mmCIF file of C-alpha atoms in Angstrom:
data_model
loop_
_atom_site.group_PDB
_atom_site.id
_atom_site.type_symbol
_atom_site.label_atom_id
_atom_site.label_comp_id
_atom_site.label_asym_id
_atom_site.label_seq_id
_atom_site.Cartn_x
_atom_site.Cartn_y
_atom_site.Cartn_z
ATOM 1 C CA UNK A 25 126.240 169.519 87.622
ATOM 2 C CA UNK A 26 122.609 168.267 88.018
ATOM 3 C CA UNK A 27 120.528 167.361 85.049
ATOM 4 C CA UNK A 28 117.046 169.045 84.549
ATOM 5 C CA UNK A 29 114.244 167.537 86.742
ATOM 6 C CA UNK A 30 112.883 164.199 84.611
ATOM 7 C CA UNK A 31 109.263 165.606 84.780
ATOM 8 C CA UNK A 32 110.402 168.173 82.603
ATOM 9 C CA UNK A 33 112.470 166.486 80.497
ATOM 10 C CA UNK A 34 109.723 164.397 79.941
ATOM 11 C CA UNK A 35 107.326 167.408 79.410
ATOM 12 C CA UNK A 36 110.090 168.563 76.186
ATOM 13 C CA UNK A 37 109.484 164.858 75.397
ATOM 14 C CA UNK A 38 105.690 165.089 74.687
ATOM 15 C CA UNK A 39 106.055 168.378 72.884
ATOM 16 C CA UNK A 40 108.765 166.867 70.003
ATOM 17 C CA UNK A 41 106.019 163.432 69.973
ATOM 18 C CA UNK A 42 103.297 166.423 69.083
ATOM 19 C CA UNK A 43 105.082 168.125 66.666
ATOM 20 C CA UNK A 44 105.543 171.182 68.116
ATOM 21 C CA UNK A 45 109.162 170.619 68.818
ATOM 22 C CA UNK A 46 112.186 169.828 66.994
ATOM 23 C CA UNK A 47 114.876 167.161 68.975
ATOM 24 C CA UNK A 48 117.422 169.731 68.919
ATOM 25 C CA UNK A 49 115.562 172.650 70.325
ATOM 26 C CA UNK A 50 114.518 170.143 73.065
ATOM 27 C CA UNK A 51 118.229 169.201 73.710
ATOM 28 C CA UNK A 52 119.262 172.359 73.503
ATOM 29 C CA UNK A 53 116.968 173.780 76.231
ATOM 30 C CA UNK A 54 117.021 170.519 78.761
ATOM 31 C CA UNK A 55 121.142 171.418 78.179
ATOM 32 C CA UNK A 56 120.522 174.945 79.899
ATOM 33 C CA UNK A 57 118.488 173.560 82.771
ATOM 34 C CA UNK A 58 122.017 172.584 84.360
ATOM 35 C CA UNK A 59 122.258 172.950 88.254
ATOM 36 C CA UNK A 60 126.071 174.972 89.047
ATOM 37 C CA UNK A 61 127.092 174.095 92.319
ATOM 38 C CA UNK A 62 127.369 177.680 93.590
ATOM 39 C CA UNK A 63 124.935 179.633 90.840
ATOM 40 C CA UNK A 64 125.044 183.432 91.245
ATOM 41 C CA UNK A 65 121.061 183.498 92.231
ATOM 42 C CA UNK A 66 118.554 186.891 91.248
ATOM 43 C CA UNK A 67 115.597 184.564 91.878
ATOM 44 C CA UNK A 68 114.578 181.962 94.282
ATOM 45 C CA UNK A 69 111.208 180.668 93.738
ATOM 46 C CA UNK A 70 109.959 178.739 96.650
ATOM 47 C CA UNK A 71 107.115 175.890 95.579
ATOM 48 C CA UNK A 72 104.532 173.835 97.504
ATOM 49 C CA UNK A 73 104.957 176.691 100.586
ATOM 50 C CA UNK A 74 108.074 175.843 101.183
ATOM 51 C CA UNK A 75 110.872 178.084 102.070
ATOM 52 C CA UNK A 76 114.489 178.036 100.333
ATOM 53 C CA UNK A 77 117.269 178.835 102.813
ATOM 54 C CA UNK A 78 120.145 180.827 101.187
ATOM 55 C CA UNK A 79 120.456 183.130 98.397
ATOM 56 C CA UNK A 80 120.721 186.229 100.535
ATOM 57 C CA UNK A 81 119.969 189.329 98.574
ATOM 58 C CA UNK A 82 117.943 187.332 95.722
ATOM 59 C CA UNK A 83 114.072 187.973 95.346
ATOM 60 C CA UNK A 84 112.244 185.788 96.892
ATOM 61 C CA UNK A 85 108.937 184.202 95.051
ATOM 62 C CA UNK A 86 106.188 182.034 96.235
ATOM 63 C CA UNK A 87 104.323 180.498 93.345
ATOM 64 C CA UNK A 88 101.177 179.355 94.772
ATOM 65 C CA UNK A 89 97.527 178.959 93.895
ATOM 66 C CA UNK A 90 96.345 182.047 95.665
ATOM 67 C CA UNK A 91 94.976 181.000 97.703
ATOM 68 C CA UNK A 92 97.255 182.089 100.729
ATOM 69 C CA UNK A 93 98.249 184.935 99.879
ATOM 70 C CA UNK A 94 98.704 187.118 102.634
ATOM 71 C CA UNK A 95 98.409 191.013 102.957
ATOM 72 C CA UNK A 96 101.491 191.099 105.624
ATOM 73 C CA UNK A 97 104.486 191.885 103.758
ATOM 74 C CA UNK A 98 107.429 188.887 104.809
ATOM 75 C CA UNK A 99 110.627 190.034 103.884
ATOM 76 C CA UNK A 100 109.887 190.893 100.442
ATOM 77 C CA UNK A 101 108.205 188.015 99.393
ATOM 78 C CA UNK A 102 106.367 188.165 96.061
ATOM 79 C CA UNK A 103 103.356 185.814 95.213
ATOM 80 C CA UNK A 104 103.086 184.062 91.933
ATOM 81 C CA UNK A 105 100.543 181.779 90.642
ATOM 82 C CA UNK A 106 101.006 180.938 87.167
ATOM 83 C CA UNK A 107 97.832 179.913 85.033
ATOM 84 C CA UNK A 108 97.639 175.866 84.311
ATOM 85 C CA UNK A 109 99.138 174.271 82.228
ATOM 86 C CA UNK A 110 101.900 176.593 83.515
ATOM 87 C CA UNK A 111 104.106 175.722 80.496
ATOM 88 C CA UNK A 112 101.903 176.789 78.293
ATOM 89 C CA UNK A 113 99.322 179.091 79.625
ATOM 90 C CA UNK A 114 100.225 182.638 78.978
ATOM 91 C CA UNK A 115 98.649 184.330 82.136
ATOM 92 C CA UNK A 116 100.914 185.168 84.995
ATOM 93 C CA UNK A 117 99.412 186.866 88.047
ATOM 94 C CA UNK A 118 102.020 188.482 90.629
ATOM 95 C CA UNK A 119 101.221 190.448 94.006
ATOM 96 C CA UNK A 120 103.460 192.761 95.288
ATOM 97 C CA UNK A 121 103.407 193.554 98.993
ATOM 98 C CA UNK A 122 104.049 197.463 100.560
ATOM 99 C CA UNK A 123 108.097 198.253 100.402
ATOM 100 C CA UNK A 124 109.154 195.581 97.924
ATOM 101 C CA UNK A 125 112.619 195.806 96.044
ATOM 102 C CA UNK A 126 111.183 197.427 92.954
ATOM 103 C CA UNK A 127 114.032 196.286 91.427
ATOM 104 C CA UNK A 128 113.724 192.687 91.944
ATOM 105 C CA UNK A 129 110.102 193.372 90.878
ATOM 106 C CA UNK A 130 111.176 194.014 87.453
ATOM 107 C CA UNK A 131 113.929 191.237 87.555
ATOM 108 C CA UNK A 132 111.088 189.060 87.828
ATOM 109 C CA UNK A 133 108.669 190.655 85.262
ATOM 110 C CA UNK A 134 111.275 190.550 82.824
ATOM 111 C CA UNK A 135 111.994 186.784 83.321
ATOM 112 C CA UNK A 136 108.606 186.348 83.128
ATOM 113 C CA UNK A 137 107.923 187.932 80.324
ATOM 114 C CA UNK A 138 111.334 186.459 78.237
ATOM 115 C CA UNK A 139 109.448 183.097 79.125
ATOM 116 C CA UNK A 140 106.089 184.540 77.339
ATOM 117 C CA UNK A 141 104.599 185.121 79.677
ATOM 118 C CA UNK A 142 101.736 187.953 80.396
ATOM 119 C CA UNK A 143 101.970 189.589 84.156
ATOM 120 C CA UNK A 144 99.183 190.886 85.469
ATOM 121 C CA UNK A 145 99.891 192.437 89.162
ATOM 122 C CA UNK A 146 97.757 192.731 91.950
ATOM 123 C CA UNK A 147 97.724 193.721 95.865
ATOM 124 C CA UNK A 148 98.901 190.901 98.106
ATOM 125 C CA UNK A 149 95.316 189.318 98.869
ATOM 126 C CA UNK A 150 93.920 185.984 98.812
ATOM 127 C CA UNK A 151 92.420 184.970 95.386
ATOM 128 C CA UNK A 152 94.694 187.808 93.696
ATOM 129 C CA UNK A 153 92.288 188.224 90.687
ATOM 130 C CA UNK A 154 91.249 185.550 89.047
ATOM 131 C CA UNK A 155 90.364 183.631 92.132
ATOM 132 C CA UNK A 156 88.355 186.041 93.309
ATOM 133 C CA UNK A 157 86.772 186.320 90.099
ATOM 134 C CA UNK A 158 86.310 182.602 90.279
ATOM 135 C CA UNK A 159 84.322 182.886 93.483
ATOM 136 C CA UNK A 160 82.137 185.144 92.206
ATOM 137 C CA UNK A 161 81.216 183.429 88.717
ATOM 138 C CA UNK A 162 81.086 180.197 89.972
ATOM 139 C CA UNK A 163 79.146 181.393 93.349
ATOM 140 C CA UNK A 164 76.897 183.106 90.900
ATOM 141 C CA UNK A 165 76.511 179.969 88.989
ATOM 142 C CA UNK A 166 75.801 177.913 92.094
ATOM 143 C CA UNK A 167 73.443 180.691 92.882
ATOM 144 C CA UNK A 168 71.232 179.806 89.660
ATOM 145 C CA UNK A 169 71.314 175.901 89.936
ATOM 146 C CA UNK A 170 69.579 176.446 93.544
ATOM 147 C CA UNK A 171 67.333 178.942 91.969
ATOM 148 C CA UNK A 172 66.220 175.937 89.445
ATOM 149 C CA UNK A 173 68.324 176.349 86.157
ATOM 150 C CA UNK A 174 69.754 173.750 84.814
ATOM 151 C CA UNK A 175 74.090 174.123 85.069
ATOM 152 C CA UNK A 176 73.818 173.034 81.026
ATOM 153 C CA UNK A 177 72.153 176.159 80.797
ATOM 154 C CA UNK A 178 74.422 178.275 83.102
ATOM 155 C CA UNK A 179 77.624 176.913 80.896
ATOM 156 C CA UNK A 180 75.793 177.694 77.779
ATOM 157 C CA UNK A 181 75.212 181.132 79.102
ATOM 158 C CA UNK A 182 78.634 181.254 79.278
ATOM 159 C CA UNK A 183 80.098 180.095 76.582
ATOM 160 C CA UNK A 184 77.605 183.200 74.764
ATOM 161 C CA UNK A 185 79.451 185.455 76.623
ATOM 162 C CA UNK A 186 82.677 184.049 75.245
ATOM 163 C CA UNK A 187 83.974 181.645 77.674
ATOM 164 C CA UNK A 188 85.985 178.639 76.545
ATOM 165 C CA UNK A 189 84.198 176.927 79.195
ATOM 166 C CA UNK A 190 81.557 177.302 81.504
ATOM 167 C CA UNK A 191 81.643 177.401 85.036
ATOM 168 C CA UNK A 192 80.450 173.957 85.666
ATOM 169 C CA UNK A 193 82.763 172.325 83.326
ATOM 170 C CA UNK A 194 85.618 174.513 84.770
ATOM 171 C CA UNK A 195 84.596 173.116 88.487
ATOM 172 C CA UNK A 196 85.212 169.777 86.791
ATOM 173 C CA UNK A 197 88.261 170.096 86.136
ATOM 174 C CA UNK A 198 89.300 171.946 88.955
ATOM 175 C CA UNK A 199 88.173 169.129 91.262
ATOM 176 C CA UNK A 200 84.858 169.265 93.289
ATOM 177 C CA UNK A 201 86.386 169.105 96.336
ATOM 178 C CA UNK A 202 89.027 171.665 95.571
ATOM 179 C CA UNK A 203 86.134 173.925 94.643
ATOM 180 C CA UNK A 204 84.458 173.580 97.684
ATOM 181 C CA UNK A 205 87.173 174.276 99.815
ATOM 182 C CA UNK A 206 88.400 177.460 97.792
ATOM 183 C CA UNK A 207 85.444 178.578 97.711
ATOM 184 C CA UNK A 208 84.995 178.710 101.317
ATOM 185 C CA UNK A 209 88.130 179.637 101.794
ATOM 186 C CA UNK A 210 87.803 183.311 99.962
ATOM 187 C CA UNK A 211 84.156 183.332 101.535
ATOM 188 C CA UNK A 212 86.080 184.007 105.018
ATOM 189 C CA UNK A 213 88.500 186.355 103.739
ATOM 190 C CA UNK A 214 85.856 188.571 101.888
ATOM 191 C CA UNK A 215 83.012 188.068 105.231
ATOM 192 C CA UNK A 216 80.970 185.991 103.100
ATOM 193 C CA UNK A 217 78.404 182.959 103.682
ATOM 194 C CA UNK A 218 80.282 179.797 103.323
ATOM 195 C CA UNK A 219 79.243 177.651 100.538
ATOM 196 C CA UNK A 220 75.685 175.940 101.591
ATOM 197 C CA UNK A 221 75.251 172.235 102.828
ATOM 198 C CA UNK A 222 72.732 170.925 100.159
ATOM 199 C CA UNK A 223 74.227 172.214 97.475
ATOM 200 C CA UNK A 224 74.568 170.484 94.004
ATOM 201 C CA UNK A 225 78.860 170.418 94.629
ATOM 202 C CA UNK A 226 78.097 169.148 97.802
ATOM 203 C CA UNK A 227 75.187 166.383 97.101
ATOM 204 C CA UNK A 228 78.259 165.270 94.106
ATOM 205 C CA UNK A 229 80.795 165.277 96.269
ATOM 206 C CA UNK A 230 78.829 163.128 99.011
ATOM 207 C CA UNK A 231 78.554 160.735 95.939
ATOM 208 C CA UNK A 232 81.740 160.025 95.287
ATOM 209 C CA UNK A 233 81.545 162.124 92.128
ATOM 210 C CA UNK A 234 84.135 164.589 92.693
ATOM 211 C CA UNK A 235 84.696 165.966 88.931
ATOM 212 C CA UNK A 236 87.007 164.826 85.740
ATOM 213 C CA UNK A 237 89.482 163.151 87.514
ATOM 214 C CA UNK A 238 86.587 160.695 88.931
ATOM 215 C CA UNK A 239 85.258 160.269 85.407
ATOM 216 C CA UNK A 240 82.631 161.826 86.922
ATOM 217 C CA UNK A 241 81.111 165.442 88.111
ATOM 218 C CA UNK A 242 78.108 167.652 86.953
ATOM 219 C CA UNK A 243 79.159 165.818 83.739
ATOM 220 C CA UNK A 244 80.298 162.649 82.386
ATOM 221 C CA UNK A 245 83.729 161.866 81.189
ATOM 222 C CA UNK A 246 85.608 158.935 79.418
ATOM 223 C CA UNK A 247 84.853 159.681 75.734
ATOM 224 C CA UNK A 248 86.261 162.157 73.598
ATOM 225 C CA UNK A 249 84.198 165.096 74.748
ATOM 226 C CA UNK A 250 81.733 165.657 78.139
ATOM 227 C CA UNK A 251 78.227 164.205 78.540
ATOM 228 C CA UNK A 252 75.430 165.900 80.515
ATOM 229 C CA UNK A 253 74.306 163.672 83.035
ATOM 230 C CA UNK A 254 70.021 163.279 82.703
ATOM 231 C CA UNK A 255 69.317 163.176 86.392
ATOM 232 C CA UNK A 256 71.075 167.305 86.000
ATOM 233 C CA UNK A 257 69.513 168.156 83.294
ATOM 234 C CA UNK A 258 66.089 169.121 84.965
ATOM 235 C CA UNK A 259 65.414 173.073 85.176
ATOM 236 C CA UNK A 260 64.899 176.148 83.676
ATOM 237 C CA UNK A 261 66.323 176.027 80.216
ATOM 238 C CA UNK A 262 67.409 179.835 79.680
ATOM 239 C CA UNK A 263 70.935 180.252 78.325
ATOM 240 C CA UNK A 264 70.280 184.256 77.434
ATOM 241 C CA UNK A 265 69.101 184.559 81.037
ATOM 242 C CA UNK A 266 72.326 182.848 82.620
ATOM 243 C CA UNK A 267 74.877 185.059 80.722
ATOM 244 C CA UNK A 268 72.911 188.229 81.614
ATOM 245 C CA UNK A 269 73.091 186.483 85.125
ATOM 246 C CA UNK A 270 76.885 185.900 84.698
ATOM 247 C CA UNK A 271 78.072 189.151 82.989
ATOM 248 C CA UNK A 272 76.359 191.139 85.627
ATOM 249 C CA UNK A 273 78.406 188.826 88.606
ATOM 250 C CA UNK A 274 81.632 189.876 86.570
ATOM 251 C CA UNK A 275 81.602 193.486 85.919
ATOM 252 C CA UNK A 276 80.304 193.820 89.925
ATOM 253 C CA UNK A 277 83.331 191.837 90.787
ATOM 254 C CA UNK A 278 85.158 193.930 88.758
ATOM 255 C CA UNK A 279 83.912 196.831 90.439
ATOM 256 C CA UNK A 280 85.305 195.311 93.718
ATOM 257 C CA UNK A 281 88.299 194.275 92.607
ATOM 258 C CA UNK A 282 89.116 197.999 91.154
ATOM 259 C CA UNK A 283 87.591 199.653 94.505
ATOM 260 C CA UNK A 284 89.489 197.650 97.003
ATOM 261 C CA UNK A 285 92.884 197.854 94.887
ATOM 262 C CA UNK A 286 93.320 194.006 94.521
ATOM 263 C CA UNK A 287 93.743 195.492 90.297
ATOM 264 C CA UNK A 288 94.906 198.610 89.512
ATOM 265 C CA UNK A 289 93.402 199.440 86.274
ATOM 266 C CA UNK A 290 89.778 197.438 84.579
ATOM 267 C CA UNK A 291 92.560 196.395 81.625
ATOM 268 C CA UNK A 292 94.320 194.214 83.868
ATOM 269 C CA UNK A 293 90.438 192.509 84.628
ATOM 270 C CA UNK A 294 89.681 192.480 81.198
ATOM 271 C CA UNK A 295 93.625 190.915 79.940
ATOM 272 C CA UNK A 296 92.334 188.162 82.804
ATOM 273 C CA UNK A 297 89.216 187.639 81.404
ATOM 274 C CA UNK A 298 90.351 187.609 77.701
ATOM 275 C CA UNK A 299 93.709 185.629 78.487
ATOM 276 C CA UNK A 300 93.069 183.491 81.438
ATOM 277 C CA UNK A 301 89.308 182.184 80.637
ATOM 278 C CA UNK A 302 89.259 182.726 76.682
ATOM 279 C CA UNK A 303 86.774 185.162 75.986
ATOM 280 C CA UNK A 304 86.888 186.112 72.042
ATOM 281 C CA UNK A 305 88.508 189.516 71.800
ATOM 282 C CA UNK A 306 86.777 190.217 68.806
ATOM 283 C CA UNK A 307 83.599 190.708 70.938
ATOM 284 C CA UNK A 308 85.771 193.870 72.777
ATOM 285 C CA UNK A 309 86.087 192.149 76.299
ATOM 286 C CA UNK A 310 82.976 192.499 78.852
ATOM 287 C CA UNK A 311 84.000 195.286 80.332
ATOM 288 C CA UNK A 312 84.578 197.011 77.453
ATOM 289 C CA UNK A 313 80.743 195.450 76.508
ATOM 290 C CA UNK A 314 79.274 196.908 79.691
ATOM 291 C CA UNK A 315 80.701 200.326 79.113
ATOM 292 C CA UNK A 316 79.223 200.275 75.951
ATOM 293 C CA UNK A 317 75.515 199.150 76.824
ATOM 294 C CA UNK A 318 75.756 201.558 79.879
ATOM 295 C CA UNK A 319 76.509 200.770 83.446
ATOM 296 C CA UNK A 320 72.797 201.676 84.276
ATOM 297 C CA UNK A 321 71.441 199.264 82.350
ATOM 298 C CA UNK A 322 73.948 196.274 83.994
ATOM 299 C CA UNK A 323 72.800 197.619 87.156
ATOM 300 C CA UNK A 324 69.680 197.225 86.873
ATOM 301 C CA UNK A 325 70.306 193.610 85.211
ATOM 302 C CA UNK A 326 72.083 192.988 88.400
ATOM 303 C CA UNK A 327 68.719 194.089 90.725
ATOM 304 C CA UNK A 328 66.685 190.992 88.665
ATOM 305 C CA UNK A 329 69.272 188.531 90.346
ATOM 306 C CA UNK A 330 69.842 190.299 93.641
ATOM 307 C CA UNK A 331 67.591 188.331 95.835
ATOM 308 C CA UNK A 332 69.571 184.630 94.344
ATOM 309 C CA UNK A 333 72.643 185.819 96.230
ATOM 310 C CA UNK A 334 72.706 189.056 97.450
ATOM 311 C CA UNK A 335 76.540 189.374 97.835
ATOM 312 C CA UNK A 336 77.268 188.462 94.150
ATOM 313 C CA UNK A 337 74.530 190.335 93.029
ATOM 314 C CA UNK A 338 73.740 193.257 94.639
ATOM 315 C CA UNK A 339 75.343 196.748 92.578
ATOM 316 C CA UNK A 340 78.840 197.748 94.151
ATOM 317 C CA UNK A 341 79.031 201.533 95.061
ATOM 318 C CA UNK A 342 81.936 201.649 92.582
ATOM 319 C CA UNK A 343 79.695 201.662 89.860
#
């Protein structure tokens, strides 16, 4: 018998220092993380793209960020990408490729779910949903800095909307770099311009300032909360403006998402939104919001913004 991997042990560790953990729960669970030598295996999760060799029969799960996902169906392979921190985000999102085992489908729901977990399926494409959603908010975002607004502005807009963060501060954290390449790489799979040369990310990037990790981004880190930077904080100064901006980017993608099948229903978009980027569900969820001020009127928010970036902008036939 093998003992549990020492990252996680170490992870139960930090949870009984916090307090919200008793010793014996944690020994109790690191005791059921025991290896058998021949385990009777439902579920093989492969990480880091790797394949697991084996285990005929059992369901076969790549967690991943998304990013690859693929529409061609490989032996049954499901996609998972579970929301960070994955041991304690709730926010599971799982694509399901043409002909798979609908049983082992539901073998893996249910685990996921007796871990707490909320699951939130989608078609097998790159970004799943809340990439894709990502591209378009923070593409949108991007969108507005060029146009002259200041990103303080653009993550206040959000943050009226509901947001836990804004986009900026969430490209921060993600890692400048990272963002830059996932953003191109859904640009490609949707037919999309790649993300421009001169843009802020870009110029940052260039500097060696790369986002939290670097202490450094579109804000400042190293004390107990982020600092705007002063050379960023020139432009337009229009919070209400941005989340008008912003909402209209999301319901659009919405639209997209819903038309091309990537979600099957505007509750699974909305669960995302509510569970996966903390927007306050006592405000009813924004797509709830834009049913109830009338799709017209988002539409036609959507025309004022068109021209920044026509592709994030410009009203999906869905609507």
């Amino acid at each position: 018998m093998r003992p549990a991997s020492p990252n996680v042990a170490q992870m139960y560790d930090g949870a009984v220092a916090r307090g919200r953990l008793e010793s014996a729960a944690r020994d109790a669970r690191l005791a059921r993380l025991q290896e058998a030598p021949t385990p009777d295996v439902q579920l093989v999760l492969e990480m880091g793209g790797r394949g697991v060799d084996g285990h005929e029969g059992a369901a076969r799960v790549r967690v991943t960020e998304s990013d690859g996902v693929r529409p061609v169906a490989q032996g049954g392979l499901m996609w998972l990408r579970l929301h960070a921190p994955a041991h304690v985000a709730p926010l599971a999102e799982l694509a399901l490729p043409e002909g798979v085992d609908s049983a082992q489908a539901a073998t893996l729901v249910k685990a996921l779910s007796g871990a707490g977990k909320i699951v939130l399926c989608s078609a097998p494409m790159p970004g799943m949903l809340g990439r894709n959603m990502d591209w378009a908010v923070w593409t949108g975002a991007l969108a507005l800095v060029a146009a002259g607004h200041s990103p303080y502005a653009v993550d206040a807009g959000a943050e009226a909307l509901g947001y836990a963060m804004g986009p900026f501060r969430q490209m921060d954290a993600e890692g400048l770099k990272v963002v830059v390449a996932r953003l191109d790489h859904l640009a490609t799979a949707r037919g999309q311009p790649l993300h421009p040369s001169g843009s802020l990310l870009r110029r940052l990037i260039a500097q060696g300032q790369t986002g939290l990790r670097a202490g450094q981004g579109v804000y400042t880190y190293g004390g107990a909360t982020p600092q705007r930077r002063i050379a960023l904080e020139e432009g337009a100064v229009d919070p209400a403006l941005c989340a008008q901006a912003l909402r209209a980017a999301v319901i659009n993608e919405s639209a997209r998402l819903l038309a091309t099948g990537i979600a099957a229903r505007a509750c699974d978009i909305e669960v995302l939104l509510l569970k996966g980027y903390g927007i306050n569900p006592a405000q009813g969820g924004l797509l709830f919001g834009a049913d109830q001020v009338g799709l017209l009127r988002v539409e036609r928010e959507m025309e004022k913004f068109q021209t920044l970036a026509p592709h994030i902008w410009t009203p999906h036939a869905h609507l």
